[in-house]
């Protein structure tokens, strides 16, 4: 229980990677703040399941991470409820697949707001408390698409490259305050986000579902296997540990060798 008495705030944690990360922190004794959308009964079952399984406190906030004023309130709620935000994971994200010339401008704005700007606003709100306490861990879920591009994912690739730059700048600013800022860059992880982009990729590339999985998704990954949410969560736990106190400003790939090519 290396994270007892810590509070972990994980954006976009009602599903996929974020939920696995929140559960992993709870497994280490941290209280957790869940965030994201979904059916109320599913969210309540994830929240109460964390409390009963791990003996920690868990709350959920439906704050929309594309809205700066809701983000400030979300961080304030976490601080009021638990007294601190010690670990901040900027994980909420979405994808949209389209050629640039057909890319709806409102989708571009939305993806930039969610996948990039939200991390600026959460860090802006959480860093003062971390500095006061002299300890903090900020972990941003980037992507293999923070290192390399794929066609038809312009907004996502731009936002994830930007998130790495933002994280490096933040890491340098807080380096002497006991706070680290890092990115985790997964390759393809089997989550609702990946599953839901298959139909659009089928349309954009004129492929069947099987072709998208083998010729687009796993084609990029030399191991020919999806990354699991629990593997990403294990790295997030390590980055929050004292053993990782000298890892900062890093972008850690977990992509089955994708970006080694
Ligand atoms: P997911 O779709 O399973 O989960 C996304 C989460 O974000 C959900 O909890 C959803 O409710 C929440 N969310 C969406 N819009 C939101 C908003 N406006 N405000 C607050 N929360 C919002 O996706 P995932 O695959 O678990 O992805 C999580 C992160 O990992 C994303 O940043 C994604 O870009 C990144 N990532 C995923 C993969 C992958 O293959 N799945 C690979 C690399 C990076």
CSV table of C-alpha atoms in Angstrom, one decimal, chain A:
chain,number,residue,atom,x,y,z
A,1,UNK,CA,0.0,0.0,0.0
A,2,UNK,CA,2.5,2.6,-1.2
A,3,UNK,CA,-0.1,5.3,-1.8
A,4,UNK,CA,-2.0,5.3,1.5
A,5,UNK,CA,-3.4,8.8,2.4
A,6,UNK,CA,-2.7,10.0,-1.2
A,7,UNK,CA,-5.5,11.3,-3.4
A,8,UNK,CA,-5.5,10.4,-7.1
A,9,UNK,CA,-7.6,12.3,-9.6
A,10,UNK,CA,-8.1,10.6,-12.9
A,11,UNK,CA,-9.9,12.3,-15.7
A,12,UNK,CA,-11.9,10.1,-18.1
A,13,UNK,CA,-12.0,7.2,-15.6
A,14,UNK,CA,-15.5,5.8,-16.1
A,15,UNK,CA,-14.1,3.5,-18.8
A,16,UNK,CA,-11.0,1.9,-20.4
A,17,UNK,CA,-7.5,3.0,-19.3
A,18,UNK,CA,-8.7,5.6,-16.8
A,19,UNK,CA,-10.8,3.2,-14.9
A,20,UNK,CA,-8.0,0.7,-14.7
A,21,UNK,CA,-5.6,3.4,-13.5
A,22,UNK,CA,-8.0,4.6,-10.8
A,23,UNK,CA,-8.6,1.0,-9.6
A,24,UNK,CA,-4.8,0.4,-9.5
A,25,UNK,CA,-4.2,3.5,-7.4
A,26,UNK,CA,-7.0,2.5,-5.1
A,27,UNK,CA,-5.3,-0.9,-4.9
A,28,UNK,CA,-2.3,0.9,-3.5
A,29,UNK,CA,-4.4,2.6,-0.9
A,30,UNK,CA,-5.2,6.0,-2.5
A,31,UNK,CA,-8.5,7.7,-2.4
A,32,UNK,CA,-9.7,8.3,-5.9
A,33,UNK,CA,-11.7,10.9,-7.8
A,34,UNK,CA,-13.4,9.4,-10.9
A,35,UNK,CA,-14.5,11.5,-13.8
A,36,UNK,CA,-16.3,10.9,-17.1
A,37,UNK,CA,-19.6,10.1,-18.6
A,38,UNK,CA,-21.7,7.0,-18.8
A,39,UNK,CA,-24.8,5.3,-17.5
A,40,UNK,CA,-25.3,6.5,-13.8
A,41,UNK,CA,-25.8,2.9,-12.7
A,42,UNK,CA,-22.5,1.8,-14.3
A,43,UNK,CA,-20.6,4.7,-12.8
A,44,UNK,CA,-22.1,4.1,-9.3
A,45,UNK,CA,-21.1,0.4,-9.6
A,46,UNK,CA,-17.5,1.3,-10.6
A,47,UNK,CA,-17.3,3.8,-7.7
A,48,UNK,CA,-18.8,1.7,-5.0
A,49,UNK,CA,-16.9,-1.4,-6.3
A,50,UNK,CA,-13.6,0.6,-5.7
A,51,UNK,CA,-14.6,1.4,-2.2
A,52,UNK,CA,-15.6,-2.1,-1.2
A,53,UNK,CA,-12.8,-3.9,-3.0
A,54,UNK,CA,-10.0,-1.7,-1.8
A,55,UNK,CA,-11.2,-0.1,1.4
A,56,UNK,CA,-10.6,3.5,0.2
A,57,UNK,CA,-12.9,6.4,-0.6
A,58,UNK,CA,-14.0,7.1,-4.1
A,59,UNK,CA,-16.1,9.9,-5.5
A,60,UNK,CA,-17.3,10.7,-9.1
A,61,UNK,CA,-17.5,14.0,-10.8
A,62,UNK,CA,-19.2,14.4,-14.2
A,63,UNK,CA,-17.2,17.6,-14.9
A,64,UNK,CA,-16.8,18.1,-18.7
A,65,UNK,CA,-13.1,18.3,-19.4
A,66,UNK,CA,-13.7,20.5,-22.5
A,67,UNK,CA,-15.0,23.2,-20.2
A,68,UNK,CA,-12.3,25.2,-18.3
A,69,UNK,CA,-14.7,26.5,-15.6
A,70,UNK,CA,-15.9,22.9,-14.9
A,71,UNK,CA,-12.3,21.8,-14.6
A,72,UNK,CA,-11.4,24.4,-12.0
A,73,UNK,CA,-14.5,23.3,-10.0
A,74,UNK,CA,-13.5,19.6,-10.4
A,75,UNK,CA,-10.0,20.1,-8.9
A,76,UNK,CA,-11.5,22.2,-6.1
A,77,UNK,CA,-14.0,19.5,-5.3
A,78,UNK,CA,-11.3,16.9,-5.0
A,79,UNK,CA,-9.2,19.2,-2.7
A,80,UNK,CA,-12.3,20.0,-0.6
A,81,UNK,CA,-13.3,16.3,-0.3
A,82,UNK,CA,-9.9,14.8,0.4
A,83,UNK,CA,-7.7,17.7,1.4
A,84,UNK,CA,-5.3,17.4,-1.5
A,85,UNK,CA,-4.7,16.3,-5.1
A,86,UNK,CA,-1.5,14.4,-4.9
A,87,UNK,CA,-1.7,12.4,-8.2
A,88,UNK,CA,-3.3,13.9,-11.3
A,89,UNK,CA,-3.8,11.7,-14.3
A,90,UNK,CA,-5.0,13.6,-17.4
A,91,UNK,CA,-6.5,10.7,-19.3
A,92,UNK,CA,-9.8,11.9,-20.8
A,93,UNK,CA,-9.6,11.7,-24.5
A,94,UNK,CA,-11.4,11.1,-27.7
A,95,UNK,CA,-10.7,10.3,-31.3
A,96,UNK,CA,-12.1,11.3,-34.7
A,97,UNK,CA,-11.1,9.8,-38.0
A,98,UNK,CA,-11.4,11.8,-41.2
A,99,UNK,CA,-9.3,13.3,-44.0
A,100,UNK,CA,-8.4,16.9,-43.2
A,101,UNK,CA,-10.5,18.4,-46.0
A,102,UNK,CA,-13.6,16.8,-44.5
A,103,UNK,CA,-12.6,17.1,-40.8
A,104,UNK,CA,-15.4,19.1,-39.1
A,105,UNK,CA,-13.9,22.2,-37.5
A,106,UNK,CA,-16.0,21.6,-34.3
A,107,UNK,CA,-14.4,18.2,-34.0
A,108,UNK,CA,-11.0,19.7,-34.3
A,109,UNK,CA,-11.8,22.2,-31.5
A,110,UNK,CA,-13.3,19.5,-29.3
A,111,UNK,CA,-10.4,17.1,-29.6
A,112,UNK,CA,-7.9,19.9,-28.9
A,113,UNK,CA,-9.9,21.0,-25.9
A,114,UNK,CA,-10.2,17.5,-24.4
A,115,UNK,CA,-6.9,15.8,-25.4
A,116,UNK,CA,-4.7,18.9,-24.8
A,117,UNK,CA,-6.1,22.0,-23.2
A,118,UNK,CA,-7.8,20.1,-20.4
A,119,UNK,CA,-4.4,19.0,-19.1
A,120,UNK,CA,-3.3,22.7,-19.0
A,121,UNK,CA,-6.4,23.6,-17.0
A,122,UNK,CA,-6.2,20.7,-14.5
A,123,UNK,CA,-2.4,21.3,-13.9
A,124,UNK,CA,-3.1,25.0,-13.5
A,125,UNK,CA,-5.5,24.2,-10.7
A,126,UNK,CA,-3.7,21.4,-9.0
A,127,UNK,CA,0.0,22.5,-9.1
A,128,UNK,CA,-0.4,25.3,-6.4
A,129,UNK,CA,-1.4,22.7,-3.8
A,130,UNK,CA,1.2,20.2,-4.9
A,131,UNK,CA,3.9,22.9,-4.6
A,132,UNK,CA,2.6,23.8,-1.1
A,133,UNK,CA,2.9,20.2,0.0
A,134,UNK,CA,6.2,19.6,-1.9
A,135,UNK,CA,5.0,16.4,-3.5
A,136,UNK,CA,3.0,15.6,-6.7
A,137,UNK,CA,2.7,13.3,-9.6
A,138,UNK,CA,1.2,14.3,-12.9
A,139,UNK,CA,0.8,11.6,-15.5
A,140,UNK,CA,-0.7,12.5,-18.9
A,141,UNK,CA,-2.0,9.7,-21.1
A,142,UNK,CA,-0.5,10.6,-24.5
A,143,UNK,CA,-0.3,8.0,-27.2
A,144,UNK,CA,2.0,6.4,-29.8
A,145,UNK,CA,0.5,9.2,-31.8
A,146,UNK,CA,2.5,11.6,-29.7
A,147,UNK,CA,5.6,10.2,-31.4
A,148,UNK,CA,4.4,9.2,-34.9
A,149,UNK,CA,1.4,10.1,-37.0
A,150,UNK,CA,-1.3,8.1,-38.9
A,151,UNK,CA,-3.4,9.6,-41.7
A,152,UNK,CA,-6.9,10.8,-41.0
A,153,UNK,CA,-6.2,11.5,-37.3
A,154,UNK,CA,-4.9,15.1,-37.6
A,155,UNK,CA,-6.5,16.5,-34.5
A,156,UNK,CA,-5.6,13.6,-32.3
A,157,UNK,CA,-2.0,13.5,-33.5
A,158,UNK,CA,-1.6,17.3,-33.1
A,159,UNK,CA,-3.2,17.2,-29.6
A,160,UNK,CA,-1.0,14.3,-28.4
A,161,UNK,CA,2.2,15.8,-29.7
A,162,UNK,CA,1.2,19.0,-28.0
A,163,UNK,CA,0.5,17.2,-24.7
A,164,UNK,CA,4.1,15.9,-24.6
A,165,UNK,CA,5.4,19.5,-25.1
A,166,UNK,CA,3.1,20.8,-22.4
A,167,UNK,CA,4.2,18.0,-20.1
A,168,UNK,CA,7.9,18.8,-20.7
A,169,UNK,CA,7.4,22.5,-20.0
A,170,UNK,CA,5.4,21.7,-16.8
A,171,UNK,CA,8.1,19.2,-15.7
A,172,UNK,CA,10.8,21.9,-15.9
A,173,UNK,CA,8.7,24.4,-14.0
A,174,UNK,CA,8.0,22.2,-11.0
A,175,UNK,CA,11.2,20.1,-11.0
A,176,UNK,CA,12.5,21.5,-7.7
A,177,UNK,CA,9.1,21.1,-5.9
A,178,UNK,CA,9.0,17.3,-5.6
A,179,UNK,CA,6.6,17.1,-8.5
A,180,UNK,CA,7.1,15.0,-11.6
A,181,UNK,CA,5.3,15.3,-14.9
A,182,UNK,CA,5.4,12.5,-17.4
A,183,UNK,CA,3.5,11.0,-20.3
A,184,UNK,CA,2.5,7.4,-20.9
A,185,UNK,CA,2.2,6.7,-24.6
A,186,UNK,CA,0.3,3.5,-25.2
A,187,UNK,CA,0.0,1.8,-28.6
A,188,UNK,CA,-3.4,0.2,-29.3
A,189,UNK,CA,-5.2,-0.8,-26.1
A,190,UNK,CA,-8.4,-2.6,-26.5
A,191,UNK,CA,-11.0,-0.2,-25.0
A,192,UNK,CA,-14.2,1.4,-26.1
A,193,UNK,CA,-12.2,4.2,-27.8
A,194,UNK,CA,-10.5,1.8,-30.1
A,195,UNK,CA,-13.6,-0.3,-30.8
A,196,UNK,CA,-15.7,2.7,-31.7
A,197,UNK,CA,-13.2,4.1,-34.3
A,198,UNK,CA,-13.3,0.9,-36.3
A,199,UNK,CA,-16.5,1.8,-38.3
A,200,UNK,CA,-15.1,5.2,-39.4
A,201,UNK,CA,-11.7,3.6,-40.3
A,202,UNK,CA,-13.6,1.0,-42.3
A,203,UNK,CA,-15.3,3.8,-44.2
A,204,UNK,CA,-12.2,6.0,-44.6
A,205,UNK,CA,-10.0,3.1,-45.8
A,206,UNK,CA,-12.7,1.0,-47.5
A,207,UNK,CA,-11.9,-2.0,-45.3
A,208,UNK,CA,-13.7,-4.8,-43.4
A,209,UNK,CA,-13.6,-4.9,-39.6
A,210,UNK,CA,-11.1,-7.8,-39.7
A,211,UNK,CA,-8.9,-5.8,-42.1
A,212,UNK,CA,-8.9,-2.7,-39.9
A,213,UNK,CA,-7.8,-4.8,-36.9
A,214,UNK,CA,-5.1,-6.7,-38.7
A,215,UNK,CA,-3.9,-4.2,-41.3
A,216,UNK,CA,-4.4,-0.9,-39.5
A,217,UNK,CA,-4.4,-1.5,-35.7
A,218,UNK,CA,-2.1,-4.4,-35.1
A,219,UNK,CA,-0.1,-3.8,-38.2
A,220,UNK,CA,1.6,-1.0,-36.3
A,221,UNK,CA,2.5,-3.2,-33.4
A,222,UNK,CA,5.4,-5.6,-33.9
A,223,UNK,CA,4.3,-7.8,-31.0
A,224,UNK,CA,0.9,-8.2,-32.8
A,225,UNK,CA,-0.9,-7.9,-29.5
A,226,UNK,CA,-3.0,-5.2,-28.0
A,227,UNK,CA,-1.6,-3.4,-24.9
A,228,UNK,CA,-3.8,-4.1,-21.8
A,229,UNK,CA,-5.4,-1.5,-19.6
A,230,UNK,CA,-3.8,-3.2,-16.6
A,231,UNK,CA,-0.3,-2.9,-18.1
A,232,UNK,CA,-0.8,0.9,-18.6
A,233,UNK,CA,-2.2,1.1,-15.0
A,234,UNK,CA,0.9,-0.7,-13.6
A,235,UNK,CA,3.2,1.9,-15.3
A,236,UNK,CA,1.0,4.7,-13.8
A,237,UNK,CA,1.4,3.2,-10.4
A,238,UNK,CA,5.2,3.0,-10.8
A,239,UNK,CA,5.4,6.6,-12.0
A,240,UNK,CA,3.6,7.6,-8.8
A,241,UNK,CA,6.1,5.8,-6.6
A,242,UNK,CA,9.1,7.1,-4.8
A,243,UNK,CA,11.3,4.9,-7.1
A,244,UNK,CA,10.2,7.1,-10.0
A,245,UNK,CA,11.0,10.5,-8.4
A,246,UNK,CA,13.8,11.2,-10.9
A,247,UNK,CA,11.7,10.4,-13.9
A,248,UNK,CA,10.3,13.6,-15.1
A,249,UNK,CA,9.6,15.2,-18.5
A,250,UNK,CA,9.6,11.8,-20.0
A,251,UNK,CA,7.3,10.2,-22.5
A,252,UNK,CA,7.2,6.5,-21.9
A,253,UNK,CA,6.1,4.4,-24.8
A,254,UNK,CA,4.2,1.2,-24.1
A,255,UNK,CA,3.4,0.2,-27.7
A,256,UNK,CA,4.6,-3.3,-28.4
A,257,UNK,CA,7.5,-1.8,-30.4
A,258,UNK,CA,5.4,0.4,-32.7
A,259,UNK,CA,7.5,3.6,-32.4
A,260,UNK,CA,10.8,1.7,-32.5
A,261,UNK,CA,10.2,1.2,-36.2
